[in-house]
Amino acid sequence: MSKPTPISGFPEWLPAQRMIEQNVIERIRDTFELYGFAPLETRAVEPMDQLLRKGETSKEVYVLRRLQEDPAAGGGDDALGLHFDLTVPFARFVLENSGKLQFPFRRYQIQKVWRGERPQEGRYREFLQADIDVVDRDTLPFHYDTEMPLVIGDAFRSLPIPPATILVNNRKVCEGFYRGLGLEDPDEVLRIIDKLDKIGPAKVGQLLADKIGATSAQIDACLRLAEISATDGSFVDAVRKLNVDNDLLNEGLEELSRVVEAAAEHAPGLVRAELKIARGLDYYTGTVYETQLQGYERFGSICSGGRYENLASTGSERFPGVGISIGVSRMLGLLFGHQALSVSRSVPTCVVVALPQEELRGRCDKIAQDLRSRRISTEVAPSAAKFGKQIRFAERRGIPYVWFPGADGEPDTVKDIRSGEQVEADAASWMPPAQDLLPAISVS
């Protein structure tokens, strides 16, 4: 068999990286549950009409089809696709189970998703997301919009990653401002403004003139709004100085102020108002979030979300919500790619029990079981080689301790192979230092 060729966009981490990923997932889950979010897992597939509700193009959706399916039969599995995010499946779940849920409903999901886009650094076709959402029936109080960044801030502070900044905007600010200028297609303006970082203000201005007929004064006002950025409420005065008045703009400024000021009080430096953010034009209706890692800003957002009023609705029922999603694979992929994360050992094992001779394997297994009973990860040496070779086996994998069974009634000993210190030990009571019990993750 020839050596397999990797498939781009479908990451497979090495064991040490997988341990880091699992540690990150556990810490994120702990934070979500501390805030009262309940776990949920939805199916991997959704009907195509559901998947396309969120405005994604069909070329990004992977279709599910049986190999032997008869295309002439019509319908069938070709109407199903793999979900490309967790918000659409969640909205569908809420609609199907609204009679069984207590509202407001707070849930988290940590699952794989699939998206058929061009793979590049930090962007994959199969990746892990960690989402939280709060939905309510008919109306959702705005204070949940202020809570989202605080949850994510706590989650990020628990992780071995660089500091993060959550950028926030409000669709009402932008739409109200553009309408106040006399521009009647705010979505198109937002789409053009969203190109600022890629093509610069001159080309953005030209697009505004060419596509929507904006005047030079309107273009200047749009570009000046996009420049506004602040970690406190001062952005409101900056917008007011542009002399645009609109009721929707005023409403958006009040809401955005509440998000920024709540974060400034509880987590100074976490949130920054950034009035050029435009995302989710087909479904977000108010607050929007993007998150950048310090030192990795050029790669864009690793956590995003916002307020949606109409995604989960059918007939007379409406379940507005607000949510935010951590791109776990995206975040880790960037950090792995820059060798920014490391783990103290490549296996969970804390102790290797040395095997003096094969006939004593049963005794060594008993020692290992005693240690495992107290949650100390332990394995027995694979063979009764010379002790020097068994120690090197532990060293190569970063395992800190080797346990030596005592001979002829002598007590057992355990050796810290990093320092060389060796002491008597009883498998029923010995404990390693807390910092050695589990692999330690560090960021550089």
Coordinates of C-alpha atoms in Angstrom, one line a residue:
M1 CA 0.0 0.0 0.0
S2 CA 1.4 3.4 -1.0
K3 CA 1.7 6.2 1.6
P4 CA -1.7 7.9 1.9
T5 CA -2.0 11.5 0.8
P6 CA -3.5 13.9 3.4
I7 CA -6.8 15.6 2.5
S8 CA -6.5 19.3 2.9
G9 CA -8.9 21.1 5.3
F10 CA -9.5 18.0 7.5
P11 CA -7.0 18.4 10.4
E12 CA -5.8 15.4 12.4
W13 CA -3.8 16.5 15.4
L14 CA -1.0 14.5 16.9
P15 CA -1.6 13.0 20.3
A16 CA 0.1 15.9 22.1
Q17 CA -2.0 18.4 20.2
R18 CA -5.1 16.4 20.8
M19 CA -4.4 16.5 24.5
I20 CA -4.2 20.3 24.3
E21 CA -7.5 20.4 22.3
Q22 CA -9.2 18.2 24.9
N23 CA -7.9 20.4 27.7
V24 CA -9.2 23.5 25.9
I25 CA -12.6 21.9 25.4
E26 CA -12.9 20.9 29.0
R27 CA -12.1 24.4 30.2
I28 CA -14.6 26.0 27.8
R29 CA -17.2 23.5 28.9
D30 CA -16.6 24.3 32.5
T31 CA -17.0 28.0 31.9
F32 CA -20.2 27.6 29.9
E33 CA -21.7 25.4 32.7
L34 CA -20.6 27.9 35.4
Y35 CA -22.9 30.4 33.6
G36 CA -25.8 27.9 33.6
F37 CA -25.7 26.9 29.9
A38 CA -27.1 23.3 29.4
P39 CA -25.4 20.8 27.0
L40 CA -26.9 20.0 23.7
E41 CA -25.8 18.0 20.7
T42 CA -27.7 18.0 17.4
R43 CA -27.5 15.7 14.5
A44 CA -24.8 16.2 11.8
V45 CA -27.2 16.5 8.9
E46 CA -30.0 18.9 8.2
P47 CA -32.5 19.3 5.3
M48 CA -31.0 21.5 2.6
D49 CA -33.8 24.1 2.8
Q50 CA -32.9 24.6 6.5
L51 CA -29.2 24.9 5.9
L52 CA -29.7 27.6 3.2
R53 CA -31.9 29.7 5.5
K54 CA -28.9 31.5 6.9
G55 CA -27.8 32.9 3.6
E56 CA -24.8 30.7 3.0
T57 CA -24.2 29.8 -0.6
S58 CA -25.0 26.2 -1.7
K59 CA -21.4 25.7 -2.8
E60 CA -20.3 25.6 0.9
V61 CA -22.6 22.8 1.9
Y62 CA -21.6 19.2 1.8
V63 CA -24.4 17.1 0.4
L64 CA -25.1 13.7 2.0
R65 CA -25.8 11.0 -0.6
R66 CA -25.7 7.2 -0.6
L67 CA -23.2 5.7 -3.0
Q68 CA -25.7 3.4 -4.6
E69 CA -28.6 5.8 -4.6
D70 CA -30.7 5.9 -7.8
P71 CA -30.7 9.6 -9.0
A72 CA -33.9 8.9 -11.0
A73 CA -35.8 8.1 -7.8
G74 CA -35.9 11.8 -6.7
G75 CA -35.8 13.2 -3.2
G76 CA -34.1 10.9 -0.7
D77 CA -30.8 11.7 0.9
D78 CA -29.7 14.3 -1.6
A79 CA -32.0 16.7 0.2
L80 CA -29.7 16.4 3.3
G81 CA -26.4 18.2 3.9
L82 CA -23.8 18.3 6.7
H83 CA -24.3 21.4 9.0
F84 CA -21.8 24.2 8.4
D85 CA -22.4 25.8 11.8
L86 CA -24.3 25.1 15.0
T87 CA -26.8 28.0 15.0
V88 CA -29.0 26.7 12.2
P89 CA -29.4 23.2 13.8
F90 CA -30.0 24.9 17.1
A91 CA -32.8 27.1 15.7
R92 CA -34.4 24.0 14.2
F93 CA -34.1 22.1 17.5
V94 CA -35.8 25.0 19.3
L95 CA -38.7 25.0 16.9
E96 CA -39.2 21.2 17.1
N97 CA -38.9 21.1 20.9
S98 CA -40.4 24.4 22.0
G99 CA -43.1 22.7 24.0
K100 CA -40.6 20.8 26.0
L101 CA -38.1 23.6 26.7
Q102 CA -38.1 26.2 29.5
F103 CA -37.5 29.8 28.3
P104 CA -35.3 31.6 28.3
F105 CA -33.3 28.6 27.1
R106 CA -29.5 28.6 27.5
R107 CA -27.5 26.0 25.8
Y108 CA -24.0 25.2 24.7
Q109 CA -22.8 22.9 21.9
I110 CA -19.3 21.7 21.2
Q111 CA -19.4 19.8 17.9
K112 CA -17.8 19.3 14.5
V113 CA -19.1 21.2 11.5
W114 CA -18.3 21.0 7.8
R115 CA -17.9 23.8 5.3
G116 CA -16.8 23.4 1.7
E117 CA -14.5 26.5 1.4
R118 CA -10.9 26.8 0.3
P119 CA -8.6 25.5 3.1
Q120 CA -5.9 28.0 4.3
E121 CA -4.1 28.7 7.6
G122 CA -6.6 28.5 10.4
R123 CA -9.5 27.7 8.0
Y124 CA -10.7 24.1 7.5
R125 CA -13.4 22.1 5.9
E126 CA -14.0 20.1 9.0
F127 CA -13.6 21.9 12.3
L128 CA -14.8 22.1 15.9
Q129 CA -16.9 24.9 17.2
A130 CA -18.0 25.8 20.8
D131 CA -21.3 27.8 20.8
I132 CA -23.5 29.4 23.4
D133 CA -26.9 30.8 22.7
V134 CA -29.8 32.2 24.7
V135 CA -33.3 32.2 23.1
D136 CA -36.7 33.3 24.4
R137 CA -40.2 33.2 23.2
D138 CA -41.4 36.4 21.4
T139 CA -38.9 38.8 23.0
L140 CA -35.4 38.4 24.5
P141 CA -34.2 41.0 27.0
F142 CA -31.2 43.0 25.9
H143 CA -29.1 42.2 29.0
Y144 CA -28.2 38.8 27.4
D145 CA -26.3 40.7 24.7
T146 CA -24.1 42.2 27.5
E147 CA -23.6 38.8 29.0
M148 CA -22.1 37.1 26.0
P149 CA -18.7 38.8 26.0
L150 CA -18.3 38.2 29.7
V151 CA -18.8 34.5 29.3
I152 CA -16.3 34.3 26.4
G153 CA -13.9 36.5 28.3
D154 CA -13.9 34.1 31.2
A155 CA -13.5 31.2 28.9
F156 CA -10.5 32.7 27.2
R157 CA -8.9 33.7 30.4
S158 CA -9.1 30.1 31.5
L159 CA -7.2 28.9 28.4
P160 CA -3.4 28.8 27.7
I161 CA -3.7 31.3 24.8
P162 CA -2.7 34.9 24.1
P163 CA -5.0 37.7 25.4
A164 CA -8.1 38.2 23.4
T165 CA -10.1 41.3 22.4
I166 CA -13.8 41.1 21.6
L167 CA -14.8 43.7 19.0
V168 CA -18.5 44.7 19.1
N169 CA -20.8 46.7 16.9
N170 CA -24.5 47.0 16.4
R171 CA -26.3 46.7 13.1
K172 CA -28.7 49.3 14.1
V173 CA -25.9 51.9 14.5
C174 CA -24.7 51.3 10.9
E175 CA -28.1 51.0 9.3
G176 CA -29.5 54.0 11.1
F177 CA -26.4 56.0 10.3
Y178 CA -26.6 55.1 6.6
R179 CA -30.3 55.8 6.4
G180 CA -29.7 59.1 8.2
L181 CA -27.3 60.0 5.4
G182 CA -29.9 59.2 2.8
L183 CA -28.5 55.9 1.7
E184 CA -31.4 53.5 1.3
D185 CA -29.5 50.2 0.8
P186 CA -27.6 49.8 4.2
D187 CA -26.9 46.1 3.6
E188 CA -24.9 46.9 0.4
V189 CA -23.1 49.7 2.2
L190 CA -22.1 47.3 4.9
R191 CA -20.9 44.7 2.4
I192 CA -18.7 47.4 0.8
I193 CA -17.4 48.7 4.2
D194 CA -16.5 45.2 5.2
K195 CA -13.8 45.3 2.4
L196 CA -11.9 48.1 4.1
D197 CA -9.1 46.0 5.6
K198 CA -8.6 44.2 2.2
I199 CA -8.8 47.0 -0.3
G200 CA -8.4 50.2 1.6
P201 CA -10.6 53.4 2.0
A202 CA -10.0 54.8 -1.5
K203 CA -11.3 51.7 -3.3
V204 CA -14.1 51.3 -0.8
G205 CA -15.1 54.9 -1.5
Q206 CA -15.1 54.2 -5.3
L207 CA -17.3 51.2 -4.8
L208 CA -19.8 53.2 -2.7
A209 CA -19.9 55.7 -5.6
D210 CA -20.2 53.2 -8.3
K211 CA -22.6 50.7 -6.7
I212 CA -25.0 52.8 -4.8
G213 CA -24.4 56.3 -6.2
A214 CA -23.0 57.8 -2.9
T215 CA -21.9 61.4 -2.9
S216 CA -18.4 62.4 -1.7
A217 CA -20.0 63.8 1.5
Q218 CA -21.8 60.5 2.1
I219 CA -18.7 58.5 1.3
D220 CA -16.6 60.6 3.7
A221 CA -19.2 60.1 6.5
C222 CA -19.3 56.3 6.0
L223 CA -15.5 56.1 6.2
R224 CA -15.3 58.3 9.2
L225 CA -17.9 56.1 11.0
A226 CA -15.9 53.0 10.2
E227 CA -12.8 54.6 11.8
I228 CA -14.4 54.9 15.2
S229 CA -13.0 52.6 17.8
A230 CA -13.1 52.8 21.6
T231 CA -13.0 50.7 24.8
D232 CA -15.5 52.9 26.6
G233 CA -18.6 55.0 25.9
S234 CA -16.6 57.7 24.1
F235 CA -17.5 56.3 20.7
V236 CA -21.0 57.7 21.2
D237 CA -19.7 61.3 21.2
A238 CA -17.5 60.5 18.2
V239 CA -20.6 59.4 16.2
R240 CA -22.6 62.4 17.4
K241 CA -19.9 64.7 16.0
L242 CA -20.7 63.3 12.5
N243 CA -24.1 65.2 12.7
V244 CA -26.3 62.3 11.6
D245 CA -29.6 61.9 13.3
N246 CA -31.9 58.8 13.0
D247 CA -34.1 57.0 15.5
L248 CA -32.6 53.6 14.7
L249 CA -29.1 55.0 15.1
N250 CA -30.0 56.3 18.5
E251 CA -31.3 53.0 19.6
G252 CA -28.2 51.2 18.4
L253 CA -25.9 53.6 20.1
E254 CA -27.7 53.0 23.4
E255 CA -27.5 49.2 23.1
L256 CA -23.9 49.2 22.1
S257 CA -23.1 51.5 25.0
R258 CA -24.6 49.0 27.4
V259 CA -22.4 46.2 26.0
V260 CA -19.2 48.2 26.1
E261 CA -19.8 49.7 29.6
A262 CA -20.8 46.4 31.1
A263 CA -17.6 44.8 29.9
A264 CA -15.5 47.8 31.0
E265 CA -16.9 47.4 34.5
H266 CA -16.5 43.6 34.8
A267 CA -13.5 42.9 32.5
P268 CA -11.6 46.1 31.6
G269 CA -9.8 45.8 28.3
L270 CA -11.9 42.9 27.0
V271 CA -14.3 44.6 24.7
R272 CA -13.8 47.4 22.1
A273 CA -16.4 49.1 20.1
E274 CA -15.4 48.8 16.4
L275 CA -17.9 50.5 14.1
K276 CA -16.7 48.9 10.9
I277 CA -17.7 45.3 11.8
A278 CA -20.2 43.9 9.4
R279 CA -21.1 40.2 9.6
G280 CA -24.1 38.0 9.1
L281 CA -26.0 40.4 7.0
D282 CA -28.8 37.9 6.3
Y283 CA -29.6 37.1 10.0
Y284 CA -28.0 39.4 12.6
T285 CA -30.2 42.2 13.6
G286 CA -28.5 44.0 16.4
T287 CA -25.3 43.4 18.4
V288 CA -22.5 41.6 16.5
Y289 CA -19.2 40.3 17.9
E290 CA -15.8 39.4 16.5
T291 CA -12.7 38.3 18.5
Q292 CA -9.0 38.7 17.8
L293 CA -6.0 37.1 19.5
Q294 CA -3.2 39.4 20.4
G295 CA -0.4 38.8 17.8
Y296 CA -2.8 37.0 15.4
E297 CA -5.0 39.9 14.4
R298 CA -4.1 39.5 10.7
F299 CA -5.9 36.1 10.6
G300 CA -9.2 37.7 11.6
S301 CA -11.8 36.5 14.1
I302 CA -11.6 33.3 16.1
C303 CA -14.9 33.9 17.9
S304 CA -18.0 35.6 16.6
G305 CA -21.7 35.9 16.8
G306 CA -24.6 38.3 17.4
R307 CA -28.3 39.0 18.0
Y308 CA -30.8 37.4 15.7
E309 CA -34.6 38.1 15.8
N310 CA -35.9 35.9 13.1
L311 CA -33.7 32.9 12.5
A312 CA -35.8 30.7 14.8
S313 CA -39.3 31.4 13.7
T314 CA -42.2 29.8 11.9
G315 CA -45.8 30.9 11.5
S316 CA -46.9 32.8 14.6
E317 CA -44.0 31.6 16.7
R318 CA -40.8 33.5 17.0
F319 CA -37.8 32.8 19.2
P320 CA -35.3 35.6 19.1
G321 CA -31.8 34.8 20.4
V322 CA -28.2 36.0 20.9
G323 CA -25.2 33.7 20.6
I324 CA -21.5 33.5 20.1
S325 CA -19.2 30.8 18.7
I326 CA -15.6 29.9 19.4
G327 CA -13.8 28.5 16.4
V328 CA -11.8 25.9 18.5
S329 CA -10.1 24.3 15.5
R330 CA -9.4 27.7 13.9
M331 CA -7.9 29.1 17.1
L332 CA -5.8 26.0 17.9
G333 CA -4.7 25.6 14.2
L334 CA -3.2 29.1 14.2
L335 CA -1.4 28.5 17.5
F336 CA -0.1 25.1 16.5
G337 CA 1.0 26.4 13.2
H338 CA 3.2 29.0 15.0
Q339 CA 4.4 26.6 17.6
A340 CA 2.8 28.8 20.2
L341 CA 1.4 26.0 22.4
S342 CA 3.3 23.2 24.0
V343 CA 2.6 20.4 26.4
S344 CA 4.9 19.0 29.1
R345 CA 4.6 15.4 27.9
S346 CA 3.2 13.7 24.8
V347 CA 1.0 11.2 26.8
P348 CA -1.2 11.5 29.9
T349 CA 1.1 9.1 31.8
C350 CA 2.6 10.4 35.0
V351 CA 4.3 7.2 36.1
V352 CA 5.9 4.2 34.4
V353 CA 6.2 1.1 36.6
A354 CA 9.5 -0.5 35.7
L355 CA 9.4 -4.2 35.0
P356 CA 12.3 -6.1 36.5
Q357 CA 11.4 -9.3 34.7
E358 CA 8.4 -10.6 32.8
E359 CA 7.4 -13.0 35.6
L360 CA 6.7 -10.0 37.8
R361 CA 4.3 -8.3 35.4
G362 CA 1.3 -9.3 37.6
R363 CA 2.9 -7.5 40.6
C364 CA 3.7 -4.4 38.5
D365 CA 0.1 -4.4 37.2
K366 CA -1.1 -4.4 40.8
I367 CA 1.1 -1.3 41.6
A368 CA -0.2 0.4 38.5
Q369 CA -3.8 -0.3 39.5
D370 CA -3.2 1.1 43.0
L371 CA -1.9 4.3 41.5
R372 CA -4.8 4.5 39.0
S373 CA -7.3 4.1 41.8
R374 CA -6.2 7.5 43.0
R375 CA -6.4 9.1 39.5
I376 CA -2.7 8.9 38.8
S377 CA -2.2 8.0 35.1
T378 CA 0.1 5.0 35.1
E379 CA 1.4 2.4 32.6
V380 CA 3.7 -0.6 33.0
A381 CA 6.9 -0.7 31.0
P382 CA 6.4 -2.6 27.7
S383 CA 9.2 -5.1 28.3
A384 CA 11.7 -6.3 31.0
A385 CA 14.6 -4.4 29.4
K386 CA 17.5 -3.0 31.4
F387 CA 16.3 -0.2 33.7
G388 CA 18.3 2.4 31.8
K389 CA 16.3 1.5 28.7
Q390 CA 13.0 1.7 30.6
I391 CA 14.0 5.1 32.0
R392 CA 14.8 6.3 28.4
F393 CA 11.4 5.0 27.4
A394 CA 9.8 7.4 29.9
E395 CA 12.2 10.3 29.0
R396 CA 11.3 10.2 25.3
R397 CA 7.6 10.6 26.2
G398 CA 8.1 13.3 28.9
I399 CA 6.9 11.0 31.7
P400 CA 8.3 12.4 34.9
Y401 CA 8.4 9.3 37.2
V402 CA 9.6 5.7 37.1
W403 CA 8.4 3.3 39.8
F404 CA 10.8 0.5 40.9
P405 CA 9.2 -2.5 42.7
G406 CA 11.3 -3.5 45.7
A407 CA 13.2 -6.8 45.5
D408 CA 13.3 -9.4 48.2
G409 CA 11.1 -7.6 50.7
E410 CA 12.7 -4.2 50.1
P411 CA 10.3 -1.2 49.8
D412 CA 9.3 0.2 46.4
T413 CA 11.0 3.4 45.2
V414 CA 9.9 6.1 42.8
K415 CA 12.4 8.2 40.8
D416 CA 11.9 11.7 39.4
I417 CA 13.9 11.2 36.2
R418 CA 14.2 15.0 35.7
S419 CA 16.1 15.6 39.0
G420 CA 17.4 12.1 39.6
E421 CA 15.8 12.1 43.1
Q422 CA 14.7 8.6 44.2
V423 CA 12.7 8.0 47.4
E424 CA 10.8 5.1 49.0
A425 CA 7.1 5.1 48.2
D426 CA 3.9 3.1 48.8
A427 CA 1.6 2.7 45.9
A428 CA -1.4 3.0 48.2
S429 CA -0.6 6.5 49.4
W430 CA 2.1 8.2 47.2
M431 CA 1.1 11.2 45.3
P432 CA 3.1 13.3 42.8
P433 CA 3.2 17.1 43.1
A434 CA 0.0 18.6 41.8
Q435 CA 1.8 20.2 38.9
D436 CA 3.0 16.8 37.7
L437 CA -0.3 15.0 37.9
L438 CA -1.5 16.1 34.5
P439 CA 0.3 17.4 31.4
A440 CA 1.0 21.1 31.7
I441 CA 0.1 23.3 28.7
S442 CA 2.1 26.5 28.1
V443 CA 1.9 29.4 25.5
S444 CA 4.8 31.2 24.0

